[in-house]
Amino acid sequence: MKENCPSATALRVAMRRAAHQMMDEPKVFDDPLALSILGMENEPAPQSWQTPLERGLRAFLAARSRYAEDELHSAVKRGVRQYIVLGAGLDTFAYRNPYTEELLHVFEVDHPATQVWKRERLEEAGIPIPETLTFSPVDFETQTLEEGLQRAGFDSGKCTFFSWLGVTQYLTSSTVIATLRFVASMPAGSGIVFDYTVAPSLLNPTARLVFDSLAHRVASAGEPFQSSFDPSLLKDSLNDMGFGQIEDLGPGDMNARYFKGYPDKFRSGGFTHVMNARI
Ligand SMILES: C[S@@+](CC[C@H](N)C(=O)[O-])C[C@H]1O[C@@H](n2cnc3c(N)ncnc32)[C@H](O)[C@@H]1O
């Protein structure tokens, strides 16, 4: 990320979630705050977002958020009461948390500059900060997640669910692995859903083209991709860390789960996988 600047990619992702609310029916991910956090309630849907690349990207972003919240739902049902949103960007879960009766506490962890900007956005949009939310500013590259969460009052003895969406790509692989090791140290029943870029050398030519195009775009925004993984080696590493149940979902798995029967070309694209790992 550019020094002292909020994440530009966080804004881009949030705009696509907002576009999903306006442009796609039926919605894969229903987010009633996606438009208001951006002040876009009265804006028309940008027609430039009807290209196949944009539709595919939007589909993937909607599906990964939906998947994380579906898995959170299962986690809450099995007794998890802490949810950590890593690299939260403009994610709105904490402001529409449906698990207040279960006393689910949410910690939003993000780069300090992005978090300051998000709090300004929330204020401008008139979205109140609930008592069930704690902000935890952390730069993953220079601080440990453990210290950041401790400062925020996180209870490391409690079962916890983590999501980490659209973030690992922008971190070095050693930071990604160190952070996953911390998650692996949580009590049994805890888990994480995160997405990651598949090593470009393993991609088919179409996925490689999409990857190259997006890599160029995010680098121009000052947030170049920094890590990518071989899915089977990453699964082995998670296993070695102590994760038991590990599920790696590629584009085909996400399509089968969320896009059966959808109109042509609204399908999640090719080079990112979603990993679900439980301790
Ligand atoms: C593409 S956005 C994704 C935001 C959010 N998870 C979503 O799905 O809307 C990337 C996020 O990673 C965060 N990020 C990038 N580098 C970071 C770092 N070194 N430390 C903490 N957060 C970082 C950014 O602040 C931003 O919120």
XYZ file of C-alpha atoms and ligand atoms in Angstrom:
306
model
C 0.000 0.000 0.000
C 1.077 3.588 -0.581
C 2.473 5.043 2.635
C -0.121 6.739 4.884
C -2.856 6.264 2.233
C -6.012 4.192 2.634
C -6.250 1.147 0.396
C -7.374 1.997 -3.143
C -8.278 -1.639 -3.794
C -10.612 -1.625 -0.756
C -12.624 1.109 -2.490
C -12.666 -0.802 -5.792
C -13.877 -4.003 -4.154
C -16.576 -2.145 -2.209
C -17.769 -0.465 -5.416
C -18.172 -3.865 -7.060
C -20.157 -5.170 -4.108
C -22.341 -2.069 -4.499
C -22.659 -2.725 -8.247
C -23.720 -6.295 -7.467
C -26.638 -4.916 -5.422
C -27.726 -2.719 -8.350
C -26.965 -4.841 -11.395
C -27.352 -8.536 -10.616
C -30.495 -10.537 -9.964
C -30.803 -12.765 -8.068
C -28.105 -11.494 -5.754
C -25.529 -13.967 -4.501
C -24.553 -11.595 -1.693
C -27.217 -9.386 -0.196
C -25.603 -6.390 1.506
C -28.075 -3.637 2.413
C -25.228 -1.299 3.468
C -23.014 -1.793 0.379
C -24.413 1.304 -1.343
C -24.805 3.573 1.659
C -21.236 3.116 2.948
C -20.147 4.599 -0.398
C -22.885 7.236 -0.580
C -24.056 5.612 -3.830
C -27.746 5.035 -2.992
C -28.940 7.455 -5.655
C -26.353 6.802 -8.322
C -27.049 4.882 -11.524
C -25.184 1.649 -12.163
C -22.074 2.332 -14.258
C -22.611 0.710 -17.671
C -18.847 0.219 -18.091
C -19.245 -2.567 -15.528
C -21.098 -4.821 -17.929
C -17.942 -6.151 -19.613
C -17.228 -9.891 -19.210
C -14.126 -9.133 -17.119
C -16.085 -6.880 -14.742
C -18.974 -9.329 -14.458
C -16.627 -12.191 -13.675
C -14.738 -10.178 -11.092
C -17.938 -8.944 -9.465
C -19.283 -12.467 -9.340
C -16.173 -13.701 -7.600
C -16.183 -10.861 -5.049
C -19.856 -11.411 -4.248
C -19.357 -15.165 -3.925
C -16.320 -14.966 -1.654
C -18.119 -12.603 0.754
C -21.188 -14.837 0.708
C -19.063 -17.910 1.354
C -17.293 -16.286 4.321
C -20.630 -15.261 5.861
C -22.139 -18.717 5.208
C -19.170 -20.267 7.019
C -19.444 -17.704 9.816
C -23.077 -18.775 10.226
C -21.972 -22.415 10.695
C -19.273 -21.280 13.128
C -21.777 -19.328 15.245
C -24.055 -22.393 15.286
C -21.208 -24.466 16.737
C -20.592 -21.864 19.453
C -18.044 -19.399 18.044
C -18.508 -15.945 19.584
C -15.587 -13.934 18.157
C -15.296 -12.952 14.497
C -12.113 -11.316 13.205
C -12.358 -9.552 9.832
C -8.751 -9.314 8.662
C -8.053 -6.483 6.207
C -11.688 -5.429 6.571
C -11.673 -2.578 4.043
C -15.281 -1.376 3.636
C -16.783 -4.738 4.640
C -20.150 -4.026 6.296
C -20.811 -7.218 8.278
C -20.149 -5.593 11.655
C -22.871 -2.973 11.025
C -25.551 -5.536 10.166
C -24.421 -8.279 12.572
C -27.461 -10.570 12.920
C -25.900 -12.518 15.830
C -26.326 -9.954 18.592
C -28.442 -12.394 20.640
C -25.557 -14.863 20.487
C -23.254 -11.979 21.573
C -20.967 -12.394 18.555
C -18.192 -9.820 18.937
C -16.530 -8.538 15.776
C -12.956 -7.225 15.534
C -12.075 -5.356 12.367
C -8.332 -5.530 11.751
C -6.922 -3.324 9.030
C -4.058 -1.113 8.022
C -4.274 2.030 10.221
C -4.687 4.391 7.213
C -7.554 2.347 5.757
C -9.249 2.148 9.132
C -9.173 5.930 9.673
C -10.698 6.406 6.196
C -13.392 3.774 6.849
C -14.421 5.473 10.089
C -14.805 8.754 8.186
C -16.922 6.987 5.536
C -19.133 5.441 8.231
C -19.668 8.807 9.872
C -20.510 10.506 6.573
C -22.931 7.710 5.729
C -24.585 7.916 9.171
C -23.850 4.247 9.898
C -23.454 3.868 13.678
C -20.611 1.846 15.182
C -22.192 -0.943 17.225
C -21.015 -1.932 20.709
C -20.321 -5.401 19.346
C -17.459 -4.051 17.189
C -13.848 -3.266 18.107
C -11.365 -1.724 15.664
C -7.824 -3.072 15.718
C -5.312 -1.166 13.556
C -2.487 -3.451 12.408
C 0.019 -3.295 9.563
C 0.509 -6.991 8.848
C 3.963 -6.382 7.377
C 5.406 -4.557 10.395
C 3.286 -5.688 13.369
C 1.998 -9.043 14.512
C -1.690 -9.831 14.464
C -1.363 -11.318 17.931
C -0.127 -8.042 19.454
C -2.731 -5.992 17.610
C -5.558 -8.207 18.794
C -4.258 -8.307 22.364
C -4.262 -4.495 22.462
C -7.880 -4.579 21.264
C -9.005 -6.879 24.088
C -9.325 -10.072 22.044
C -9.652 -13.296 24.067
C -7.213 -15.820 22.582
C -8.716 -18.582 24.752
C -12.056 -18.442 22.916
C -13.037 -20.199 19.683
C -12.773 -17.659 16.875
C -13.698 -17.411 13.202
C -11.513 -15.349 10.865
C -12.127 -14.087 7.353
C -9.317 -12.678 5.230
C -10.724 -11.634 1.871
C -8.728 -9.953 -0.857
C -5.707 -9.354 1.354
C -3.124 -12.164 1.124
C -2.364 -11.182 -2.496
C -0.992 -7.850 -1.266
C 1.242 -9.319 1.446
C 4.525 -11.196 1.259
C 4.218 -14.963 1.512
C 6.188 -15.000 4.788
C 3.658 -12.573 6.342
C 0.759 -14.702 5.088
C 2.274 -17.866 6.565
C 3.124 -16.176 9.906
C -0.443 -14.888 10.218
C -1.906 -18.312 9.411
C 0.345 -19.842 12.076
C -1.191 -17.472 14.625
C -4.703 -18.514 13.538
C -3.615 -22.162 13.871
C -2.703 -21.476 17.514
C -6.362 -20.721 18.373
C -8.536 -23.240 20.289
C -10.092 -26.214 18.451
C -13.278 -25.238 16.633
C -11.739 -22.000 15.347
C -11.269 -21.499 11.630
C -10.499 -19.177 8.760
C -11.770 -18.462 5.261
C -9.311 -16.643 3.010
C -8.610 -16.255 -0.663
C -5.257 -16.346 -2.409
C -3.759 -16.097 -5.867
C -2.753 -19.328 -7.550
C 0.873 -19.263 -8.750
C 0.752 -17.792 -12.295
C 2.805 -20.724 -13.677
C -0.117 -23.047 -12.776
C -2.818 -21.006 -14.538
C -4.420 -21.881 -17.861
C -3.947 -19.275 -20.640
C -7.344 -17.582 -20.071
C -6.871 -17.290 -16.317
C -3.333 -16.059 -16.942
C -4.648 -13.257 -19.168
C -7.132 -12.174 -16.495
C -4.388 -12.345 -13.878
C -2.000 -10.221 -15.952
C -4.666 -7.600 -16.580
C -5.612 -7.313 -12.895
C -2.000 -7.443 -11.725
C -1.335 -4.453 -13.955
C -4.364 -2.556 -12.610
C -3.578 -3.065 -8.919
C 0.095 -2.255 -9.423
C -0.942 1.049 -11.055
C -3.063 1.739 -7.962
C 0.088 1.345 -5.822
C -0.855 -2.080 -4.407
C 1.012 -4.720 -6.432
C 0.331 -8.419 -5.960
C 3.091 -9.821 -3.749
C 2.316 -13.473 -3.120
C 0.852 -16.494 -4.846
C 0.684 -20.145 -3.865
C 0.543 -23.644 -5.269
C -2.799 -24.934 -3.859
C -1.516 -28.383 -2.922
C 1.610 -27.024 -1.200
C -0.477 -24.465 0.682
C -2.796 -27.236 1.865
C 0.237 -29.204 3.093
C 1.505 -26.145 4.995
C -1.893 -25.651 6.639
C -1.906 -29.303 7.603
C 1.565 -28.981 9.140
C 0.413 -25.927 11.109
C -2.319 -28.020 12.729
C -5.397 -27.220 10.645
C -7.518 -30.377 10.357
C -10.430 -29.828 7.996
C -9.138 -28.033 4.904
C -11.213 -27.236 1.834
C -9.774 -25.480 -1.215
C -12.393 -24.045 -3.573
C -11.449 -23.198 -7.136
C -13.595 -21.300 -9.641
C -15.507 -24.470 -10.593
C -16.438 -25.139 -6.958
C -17.599 -21.550 -6.421
C -19.615 -21.639 -9.642
C -21.281 -24.927 -8.698
C -22.135 -23.582 -5.257
C -23.403 -20.114 -6.132
C -23.992 -19.686 -9.864
C -26.004 -22.686 -10.984
C -28.766 -21.433 -13.252
C -27.372 -17.903 -13.482
C -27.411 -16.097 -16.827
C -24.417 -16.700 -19.067
C -21.175 -14.942 -18.258
C -22.021 -14.145 -14.645
C -19.450 -16.582 -13.338
C -16.556 -16.265 -10.969
C -13.256 -15.935 -12.796
C -10.091 -17.897 -12.839
C -7.001 -17.259 -10.766
C -8.082 -16.962 -7.156
C -8.992 -19.822 -4.837
C -10.864 -19.672 -1.553
C -9.477 -21.710 1.336
C -11.482 -22.828 4.322
C -9.376 -24.242 7.149
C -10.610 -25.367 10.539
C -8.644 -26.274 13.663
C -8.750 -5.475 -1.680
S -8.971 -4.790 -0.096
C -10.100 -5.994 0.600
C -10.949 -5.390 1.681
C -12.029 -6.285 2.259
N -11.514 -7.493 2.829
C -13.096 -6.577 1.226
O -13.231 -7.745 0.809
O -13.799 -5.648 0.858
C -7.417 -5.105 0.700
C -7.370 -4.798 2.182
O -6.113 -5.248 2.697
C -5.625 -4.277 3.588
N -4.159 -4.372 3.632
C -3.285 -4.369 2.591
N -2.019 -4.410 3.055
C -2.102 -4.428 4.409
C -1.160 -4.469 5.460
N 0.162 -4.471 5.221
N -1.612 -4.472 6.734
C -2.940 -4.446 7.004
N -3.891 -4.429 6.051
C -3.477 -4.406 4.765
C -6.084 -2.951 3.002
O -6.071 -1.921 3.979
C -7.487 -3.316 2.511
O -8.444 -3.120 3.509
